[in-house]
CSV table of N, CA and C in Angstrom, one decimal:
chain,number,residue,atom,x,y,z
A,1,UNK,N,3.9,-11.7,8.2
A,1,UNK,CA,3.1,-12.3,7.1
A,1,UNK,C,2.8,-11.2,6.1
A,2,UNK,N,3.3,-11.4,4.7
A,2,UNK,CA,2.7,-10.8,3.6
A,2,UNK,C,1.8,-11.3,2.8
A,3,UNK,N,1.2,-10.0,2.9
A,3,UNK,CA,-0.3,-10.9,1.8
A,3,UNK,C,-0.1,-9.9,0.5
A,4,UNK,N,0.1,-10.9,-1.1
A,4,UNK,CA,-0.1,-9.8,-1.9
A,4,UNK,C,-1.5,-9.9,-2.7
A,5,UNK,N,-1.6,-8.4,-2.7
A,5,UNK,CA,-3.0,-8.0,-2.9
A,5,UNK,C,-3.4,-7.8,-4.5
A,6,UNK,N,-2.6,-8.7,-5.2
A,6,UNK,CA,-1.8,-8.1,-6.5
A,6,UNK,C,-3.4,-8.0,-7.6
A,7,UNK,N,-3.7,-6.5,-8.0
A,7,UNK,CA,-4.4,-6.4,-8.6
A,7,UNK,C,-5.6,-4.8,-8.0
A,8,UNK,N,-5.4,-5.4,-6.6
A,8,UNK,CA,-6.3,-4.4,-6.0
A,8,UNK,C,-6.9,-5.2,-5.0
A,9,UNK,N,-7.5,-4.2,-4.2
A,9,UNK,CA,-8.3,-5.0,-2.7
A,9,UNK,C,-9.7,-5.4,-3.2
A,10,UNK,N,-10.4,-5.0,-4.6
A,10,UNK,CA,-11.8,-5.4,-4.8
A,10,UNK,C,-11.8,-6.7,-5.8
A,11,UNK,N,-10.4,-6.7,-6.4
A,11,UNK,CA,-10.4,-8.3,-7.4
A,11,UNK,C,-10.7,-9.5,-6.5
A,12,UNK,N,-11.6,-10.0,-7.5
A,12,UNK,CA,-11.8,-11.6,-6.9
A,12,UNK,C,-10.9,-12.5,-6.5
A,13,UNK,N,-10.7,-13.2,-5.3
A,13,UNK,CA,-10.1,-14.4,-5.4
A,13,UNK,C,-11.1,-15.6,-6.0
A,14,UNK,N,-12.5,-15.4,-6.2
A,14,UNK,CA,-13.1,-16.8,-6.3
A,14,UNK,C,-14.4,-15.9,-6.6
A,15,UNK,N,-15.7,-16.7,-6.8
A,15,UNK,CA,-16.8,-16.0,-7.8
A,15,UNK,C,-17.6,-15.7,-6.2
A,16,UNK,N,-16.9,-15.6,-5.0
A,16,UNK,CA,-17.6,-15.5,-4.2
A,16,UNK,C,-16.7,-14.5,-3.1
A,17,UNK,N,-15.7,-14.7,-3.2
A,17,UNK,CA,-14.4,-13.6,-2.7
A,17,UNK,C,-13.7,-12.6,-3.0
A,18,UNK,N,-13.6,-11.4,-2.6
A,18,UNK,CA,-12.2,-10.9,-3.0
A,18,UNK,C,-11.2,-10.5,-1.8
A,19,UNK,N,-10.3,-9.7,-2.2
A,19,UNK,CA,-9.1,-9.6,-1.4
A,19,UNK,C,-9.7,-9.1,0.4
A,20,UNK,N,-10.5,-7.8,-0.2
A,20,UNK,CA,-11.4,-7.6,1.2
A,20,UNK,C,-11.3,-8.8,2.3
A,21,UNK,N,-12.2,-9.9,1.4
A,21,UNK,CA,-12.6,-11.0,2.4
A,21,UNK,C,-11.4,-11.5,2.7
A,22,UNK,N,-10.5,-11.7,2.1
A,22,UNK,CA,-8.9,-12.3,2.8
A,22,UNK,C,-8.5,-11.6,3.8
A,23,UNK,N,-8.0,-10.6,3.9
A,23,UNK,CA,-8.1,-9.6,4.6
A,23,UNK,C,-8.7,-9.6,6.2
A,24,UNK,N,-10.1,-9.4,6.0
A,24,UNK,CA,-11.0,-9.5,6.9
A,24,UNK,C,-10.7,-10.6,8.0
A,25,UNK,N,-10.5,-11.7,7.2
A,25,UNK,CA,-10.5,-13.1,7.6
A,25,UNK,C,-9.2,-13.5,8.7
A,26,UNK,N,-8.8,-12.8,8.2
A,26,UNK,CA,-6.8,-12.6,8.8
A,26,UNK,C,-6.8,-11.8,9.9
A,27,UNK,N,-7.4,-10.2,9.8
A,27,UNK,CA,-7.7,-9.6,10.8
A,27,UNK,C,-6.4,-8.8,10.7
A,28,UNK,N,-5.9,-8.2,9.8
A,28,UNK,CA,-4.5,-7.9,9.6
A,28,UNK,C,-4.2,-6.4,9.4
A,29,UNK,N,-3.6,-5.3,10.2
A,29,UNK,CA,-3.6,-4.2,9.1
A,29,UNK,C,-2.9,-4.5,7.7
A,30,UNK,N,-3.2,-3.2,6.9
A,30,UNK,CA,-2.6,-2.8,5.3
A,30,UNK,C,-1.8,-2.2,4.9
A,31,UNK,N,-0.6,-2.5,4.5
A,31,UNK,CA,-0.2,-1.3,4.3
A,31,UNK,C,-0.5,-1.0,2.4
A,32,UNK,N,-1.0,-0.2,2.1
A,32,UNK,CA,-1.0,0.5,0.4
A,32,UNK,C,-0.2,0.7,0.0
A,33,UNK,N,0.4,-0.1,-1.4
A,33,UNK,CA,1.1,0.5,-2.6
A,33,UNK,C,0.8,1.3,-3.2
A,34,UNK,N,1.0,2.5,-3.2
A,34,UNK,CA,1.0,3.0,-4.6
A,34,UNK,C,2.0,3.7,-5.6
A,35,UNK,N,1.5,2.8,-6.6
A,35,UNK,CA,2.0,3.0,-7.8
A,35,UNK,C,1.8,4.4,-8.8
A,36,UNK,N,3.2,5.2,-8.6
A,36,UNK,CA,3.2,6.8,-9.1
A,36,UNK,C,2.7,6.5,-10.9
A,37,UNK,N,1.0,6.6,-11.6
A,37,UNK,CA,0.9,7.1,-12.6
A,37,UNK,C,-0.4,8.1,-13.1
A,38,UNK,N,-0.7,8.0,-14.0
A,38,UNK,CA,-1.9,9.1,-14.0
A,38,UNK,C,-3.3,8.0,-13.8
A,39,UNK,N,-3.9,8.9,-12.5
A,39,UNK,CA,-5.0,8.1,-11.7
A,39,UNK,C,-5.0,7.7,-10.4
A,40,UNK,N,-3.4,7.9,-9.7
A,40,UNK,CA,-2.8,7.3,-8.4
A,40,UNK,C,-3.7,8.1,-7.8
A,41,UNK,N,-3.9,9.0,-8.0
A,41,UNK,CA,-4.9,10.0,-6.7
A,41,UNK,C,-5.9,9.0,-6.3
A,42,UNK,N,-6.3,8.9,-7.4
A,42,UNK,CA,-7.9,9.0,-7.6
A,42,UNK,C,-8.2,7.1,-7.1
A,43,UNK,N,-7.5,6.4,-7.3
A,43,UNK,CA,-7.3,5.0,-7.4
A,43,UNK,C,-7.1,4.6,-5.8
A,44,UNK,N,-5.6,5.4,-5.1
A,44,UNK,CA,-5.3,5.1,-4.0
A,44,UNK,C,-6.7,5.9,-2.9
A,45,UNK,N,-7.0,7.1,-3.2
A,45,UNK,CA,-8.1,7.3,-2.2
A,45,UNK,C,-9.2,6.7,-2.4
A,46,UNK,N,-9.5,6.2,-3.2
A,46,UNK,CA,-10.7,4.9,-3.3
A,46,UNK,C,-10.4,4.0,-2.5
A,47,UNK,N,-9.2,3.6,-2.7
A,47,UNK,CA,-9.1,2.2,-2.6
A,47,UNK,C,-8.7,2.2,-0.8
A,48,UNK,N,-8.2,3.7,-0.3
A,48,UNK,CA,-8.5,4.0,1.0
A,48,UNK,C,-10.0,4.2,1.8
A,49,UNK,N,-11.0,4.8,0.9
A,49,UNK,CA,-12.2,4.7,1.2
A,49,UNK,C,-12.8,3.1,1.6
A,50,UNK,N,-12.4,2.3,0.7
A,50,UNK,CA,-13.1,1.1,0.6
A,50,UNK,C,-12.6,0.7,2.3
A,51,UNK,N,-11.3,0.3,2.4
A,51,UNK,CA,-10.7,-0.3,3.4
A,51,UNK,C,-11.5,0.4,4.7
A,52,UNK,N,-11.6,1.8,4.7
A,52,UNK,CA,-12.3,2.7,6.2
A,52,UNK,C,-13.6,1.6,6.1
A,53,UNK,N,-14.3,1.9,4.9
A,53,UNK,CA,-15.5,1.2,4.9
A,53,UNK,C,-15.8,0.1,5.6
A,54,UNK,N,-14.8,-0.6,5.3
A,54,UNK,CA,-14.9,-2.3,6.0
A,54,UNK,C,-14.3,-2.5,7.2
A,55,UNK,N,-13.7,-1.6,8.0
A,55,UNK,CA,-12.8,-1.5,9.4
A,55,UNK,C,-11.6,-1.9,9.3
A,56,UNK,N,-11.2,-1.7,8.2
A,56,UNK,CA,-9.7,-2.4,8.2
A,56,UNK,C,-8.7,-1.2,8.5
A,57,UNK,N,-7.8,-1.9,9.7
A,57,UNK,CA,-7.2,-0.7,9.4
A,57,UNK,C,-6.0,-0.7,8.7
A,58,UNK,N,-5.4,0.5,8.0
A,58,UNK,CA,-4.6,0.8,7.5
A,58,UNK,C,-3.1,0.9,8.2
A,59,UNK,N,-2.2,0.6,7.8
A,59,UNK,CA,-1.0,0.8,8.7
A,59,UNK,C,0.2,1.7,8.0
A,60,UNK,N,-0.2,1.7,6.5
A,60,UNK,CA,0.9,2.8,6.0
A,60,UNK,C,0.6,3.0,4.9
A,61,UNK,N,1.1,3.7,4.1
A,61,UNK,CA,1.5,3.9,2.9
A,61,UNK,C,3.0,3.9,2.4
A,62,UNK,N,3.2,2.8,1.3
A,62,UNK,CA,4.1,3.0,0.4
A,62,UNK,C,4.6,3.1,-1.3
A,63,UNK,N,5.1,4.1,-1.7
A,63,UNK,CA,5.2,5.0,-2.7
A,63,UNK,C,5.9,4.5,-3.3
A,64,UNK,N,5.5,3.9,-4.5
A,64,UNK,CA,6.2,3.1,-5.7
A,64,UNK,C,6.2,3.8,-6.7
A,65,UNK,N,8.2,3.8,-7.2
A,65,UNK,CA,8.0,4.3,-8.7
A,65,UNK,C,8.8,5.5,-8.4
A,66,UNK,N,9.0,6.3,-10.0
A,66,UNK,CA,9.5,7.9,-9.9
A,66,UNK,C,8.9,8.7,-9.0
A,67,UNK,N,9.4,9.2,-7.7
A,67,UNK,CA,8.6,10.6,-7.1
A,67,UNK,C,8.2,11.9,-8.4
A,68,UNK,N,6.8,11.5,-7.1
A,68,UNK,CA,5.8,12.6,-7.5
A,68,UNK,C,4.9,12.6,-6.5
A,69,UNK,N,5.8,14.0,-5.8
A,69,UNK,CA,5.9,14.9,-4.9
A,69,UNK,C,4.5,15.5,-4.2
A,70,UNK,N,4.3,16.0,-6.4
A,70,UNK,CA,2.8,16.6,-6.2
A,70,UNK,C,1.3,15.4,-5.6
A,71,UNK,N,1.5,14.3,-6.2
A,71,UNK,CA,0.8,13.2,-5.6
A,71,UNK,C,0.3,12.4,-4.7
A,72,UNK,N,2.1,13.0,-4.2
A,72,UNK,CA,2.0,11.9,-2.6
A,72,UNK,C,1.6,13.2,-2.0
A,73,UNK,N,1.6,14.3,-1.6
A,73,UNK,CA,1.1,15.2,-1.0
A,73,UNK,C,-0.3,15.4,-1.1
A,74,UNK,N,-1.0,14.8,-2.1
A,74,UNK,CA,-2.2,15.2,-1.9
A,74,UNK,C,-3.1,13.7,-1.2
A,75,UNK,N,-2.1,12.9,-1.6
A,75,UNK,CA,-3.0,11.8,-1.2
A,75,UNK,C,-2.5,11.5,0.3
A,76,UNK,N,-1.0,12.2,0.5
A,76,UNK,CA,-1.3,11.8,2.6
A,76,UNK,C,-2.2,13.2,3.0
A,77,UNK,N,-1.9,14.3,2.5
A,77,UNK,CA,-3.0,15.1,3.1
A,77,UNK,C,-4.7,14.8,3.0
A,78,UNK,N,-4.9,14.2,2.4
A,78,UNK,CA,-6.7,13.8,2.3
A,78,UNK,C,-6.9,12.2,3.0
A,79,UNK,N,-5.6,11.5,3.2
A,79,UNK,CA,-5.9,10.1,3.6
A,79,UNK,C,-5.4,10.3,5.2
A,80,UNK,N,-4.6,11.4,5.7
A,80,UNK,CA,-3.6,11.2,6.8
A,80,UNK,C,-3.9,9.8,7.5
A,81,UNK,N,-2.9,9.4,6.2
A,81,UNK,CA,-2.4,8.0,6.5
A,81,UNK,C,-0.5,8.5,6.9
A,82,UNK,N,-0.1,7.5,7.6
A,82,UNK,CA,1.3,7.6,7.7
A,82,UNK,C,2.1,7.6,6.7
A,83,UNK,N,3.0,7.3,5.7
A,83,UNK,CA,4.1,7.4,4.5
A,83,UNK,C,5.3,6.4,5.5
A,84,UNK,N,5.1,5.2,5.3
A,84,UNK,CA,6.2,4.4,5.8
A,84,UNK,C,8.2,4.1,4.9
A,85,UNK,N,7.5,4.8,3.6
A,85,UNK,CA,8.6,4.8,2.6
A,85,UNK,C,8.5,5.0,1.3
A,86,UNK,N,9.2,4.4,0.3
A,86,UNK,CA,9.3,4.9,-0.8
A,86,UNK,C,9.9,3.5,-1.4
A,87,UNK,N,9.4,3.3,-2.7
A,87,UNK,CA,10.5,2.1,-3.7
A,87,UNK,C,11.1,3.0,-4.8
A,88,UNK,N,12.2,3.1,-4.8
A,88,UNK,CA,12.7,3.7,-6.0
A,88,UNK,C,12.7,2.7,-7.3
A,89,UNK,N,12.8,2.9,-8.6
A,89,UNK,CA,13.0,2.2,-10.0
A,89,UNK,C,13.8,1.5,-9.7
A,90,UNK,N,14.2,0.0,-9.1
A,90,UNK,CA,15.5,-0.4,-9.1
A,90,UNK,C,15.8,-1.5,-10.1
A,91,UNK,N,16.8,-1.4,-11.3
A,91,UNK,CA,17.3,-2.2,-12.2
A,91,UNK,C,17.4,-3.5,-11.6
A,92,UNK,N,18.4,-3.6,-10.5
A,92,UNK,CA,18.2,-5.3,-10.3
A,92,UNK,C,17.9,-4.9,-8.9
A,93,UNK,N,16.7,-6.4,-8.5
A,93,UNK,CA,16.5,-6.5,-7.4
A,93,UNK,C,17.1,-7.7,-6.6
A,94,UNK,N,17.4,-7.8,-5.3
A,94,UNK,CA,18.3,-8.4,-4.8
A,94,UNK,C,18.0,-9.2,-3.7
A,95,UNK,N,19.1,-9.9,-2.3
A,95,UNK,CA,18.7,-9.8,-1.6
A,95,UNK,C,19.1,-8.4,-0.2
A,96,UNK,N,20.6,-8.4,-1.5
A,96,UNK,CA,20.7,-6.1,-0.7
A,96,UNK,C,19.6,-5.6,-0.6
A,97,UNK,N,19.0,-5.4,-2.0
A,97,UNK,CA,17.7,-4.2,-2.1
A,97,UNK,C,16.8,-4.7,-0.9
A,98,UNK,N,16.3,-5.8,-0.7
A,98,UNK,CA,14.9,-6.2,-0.2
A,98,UNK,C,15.4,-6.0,0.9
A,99,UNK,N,16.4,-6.1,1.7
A,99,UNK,CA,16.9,-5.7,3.2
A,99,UNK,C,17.2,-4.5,3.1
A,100,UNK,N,17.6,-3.7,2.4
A,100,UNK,CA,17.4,-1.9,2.7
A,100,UNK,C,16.1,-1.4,2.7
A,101,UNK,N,15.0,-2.0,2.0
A,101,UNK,CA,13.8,-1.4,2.0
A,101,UNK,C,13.0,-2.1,3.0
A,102,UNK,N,13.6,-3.6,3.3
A,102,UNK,CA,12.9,-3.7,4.9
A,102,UNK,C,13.2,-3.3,6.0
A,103,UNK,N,14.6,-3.1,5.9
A,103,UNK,CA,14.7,-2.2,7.5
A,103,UNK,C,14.2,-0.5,7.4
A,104,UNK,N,13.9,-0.2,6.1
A,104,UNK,CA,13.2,1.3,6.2
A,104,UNK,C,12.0,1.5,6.9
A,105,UNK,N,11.4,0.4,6.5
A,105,UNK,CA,9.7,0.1,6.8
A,105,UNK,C,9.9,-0.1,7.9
A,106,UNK,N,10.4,-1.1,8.4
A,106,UNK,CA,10.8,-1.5,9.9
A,106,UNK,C,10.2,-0.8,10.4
A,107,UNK,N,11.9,0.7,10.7
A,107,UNK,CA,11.7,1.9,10.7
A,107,UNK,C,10.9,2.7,11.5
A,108,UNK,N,10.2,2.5,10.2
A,108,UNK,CA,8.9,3.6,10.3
A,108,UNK,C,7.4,2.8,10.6
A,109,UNK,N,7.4,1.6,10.9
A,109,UNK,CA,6.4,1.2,11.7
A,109,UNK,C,6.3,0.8,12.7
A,110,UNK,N,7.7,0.5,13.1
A,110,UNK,CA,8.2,0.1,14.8
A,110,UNK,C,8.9,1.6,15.3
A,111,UNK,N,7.9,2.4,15.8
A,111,UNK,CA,8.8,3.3,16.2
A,111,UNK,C,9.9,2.9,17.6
C-alpha cells in the first residue's frame, strides 16, 4: 500500500485532519522523500522530528533529484535513518523506470 503524502505530513486532509492522522490510522511505517533543494536539511529533519513525535515509525529514506552528497550526509547522520535509494531526474517515466526503482527499494527494505 502507498499512501501519498503529497505536500508534507502536516497538510490538511480536512479542517480537522492531516496526513499525520492518515497515517496514524493505518498504523503504517514511512518511508521520506526528499527532495534535493535549498531547505532539504532543514525541512526533512523536521519533518523527521514530527513523525518520532507521534510514534511513527520511519522505515527509510529516499533521495529525490540531482545528488547532493553534502545533504544526504548530513541528514542520515543526524536522522540515522536507513537510505533505501535514490530517484534520479528521469526524462520519461515508464513502466521500466518504476520497476528498476522498485526492485531497489525492495532491496534495501527486505533484507
Amino acid at each position: 500500500l502507498i499512501i501519498e503524502g503529497a505536500g508534507g505530513i502536516l497538510v490538511p486532509l480536512n479542517k480537522k485532519h492531516t496526513f499525520i492522522d492518515l497515517i496514524q490510522g493505518f498504523d503504517i511505517p514511512v518511508i521520506l522523500v526528499i527532495k534535493h533543494y535549498l531547505g532539504a536539511i532543514n525541512h526533512s529533519l523536521l519533518s523527521i522530528e514530527v513523525l518520532k513525535k507521534y510514534n511513527i515509525k520511519i522505515a527509510g529514506l529516499i533521495f529525490n533529484g540531482t545528488d547532493n552528497y553534502g545533504n544526504e550526509a548530513i541528514i542520515n547522520e543526524k536522522s540515522n535513518i536507513p537510505v533505501i535509494g535514490k530517484i534520479a531526474h528521469e526524462h520519461i517515466i515508464n513502466k521500466k523506470v518504476i520497476y528498476h526503482y522498485a526492485q531497489e527499494f525492495k532491496r534495501n527494505l527486505i533484507p
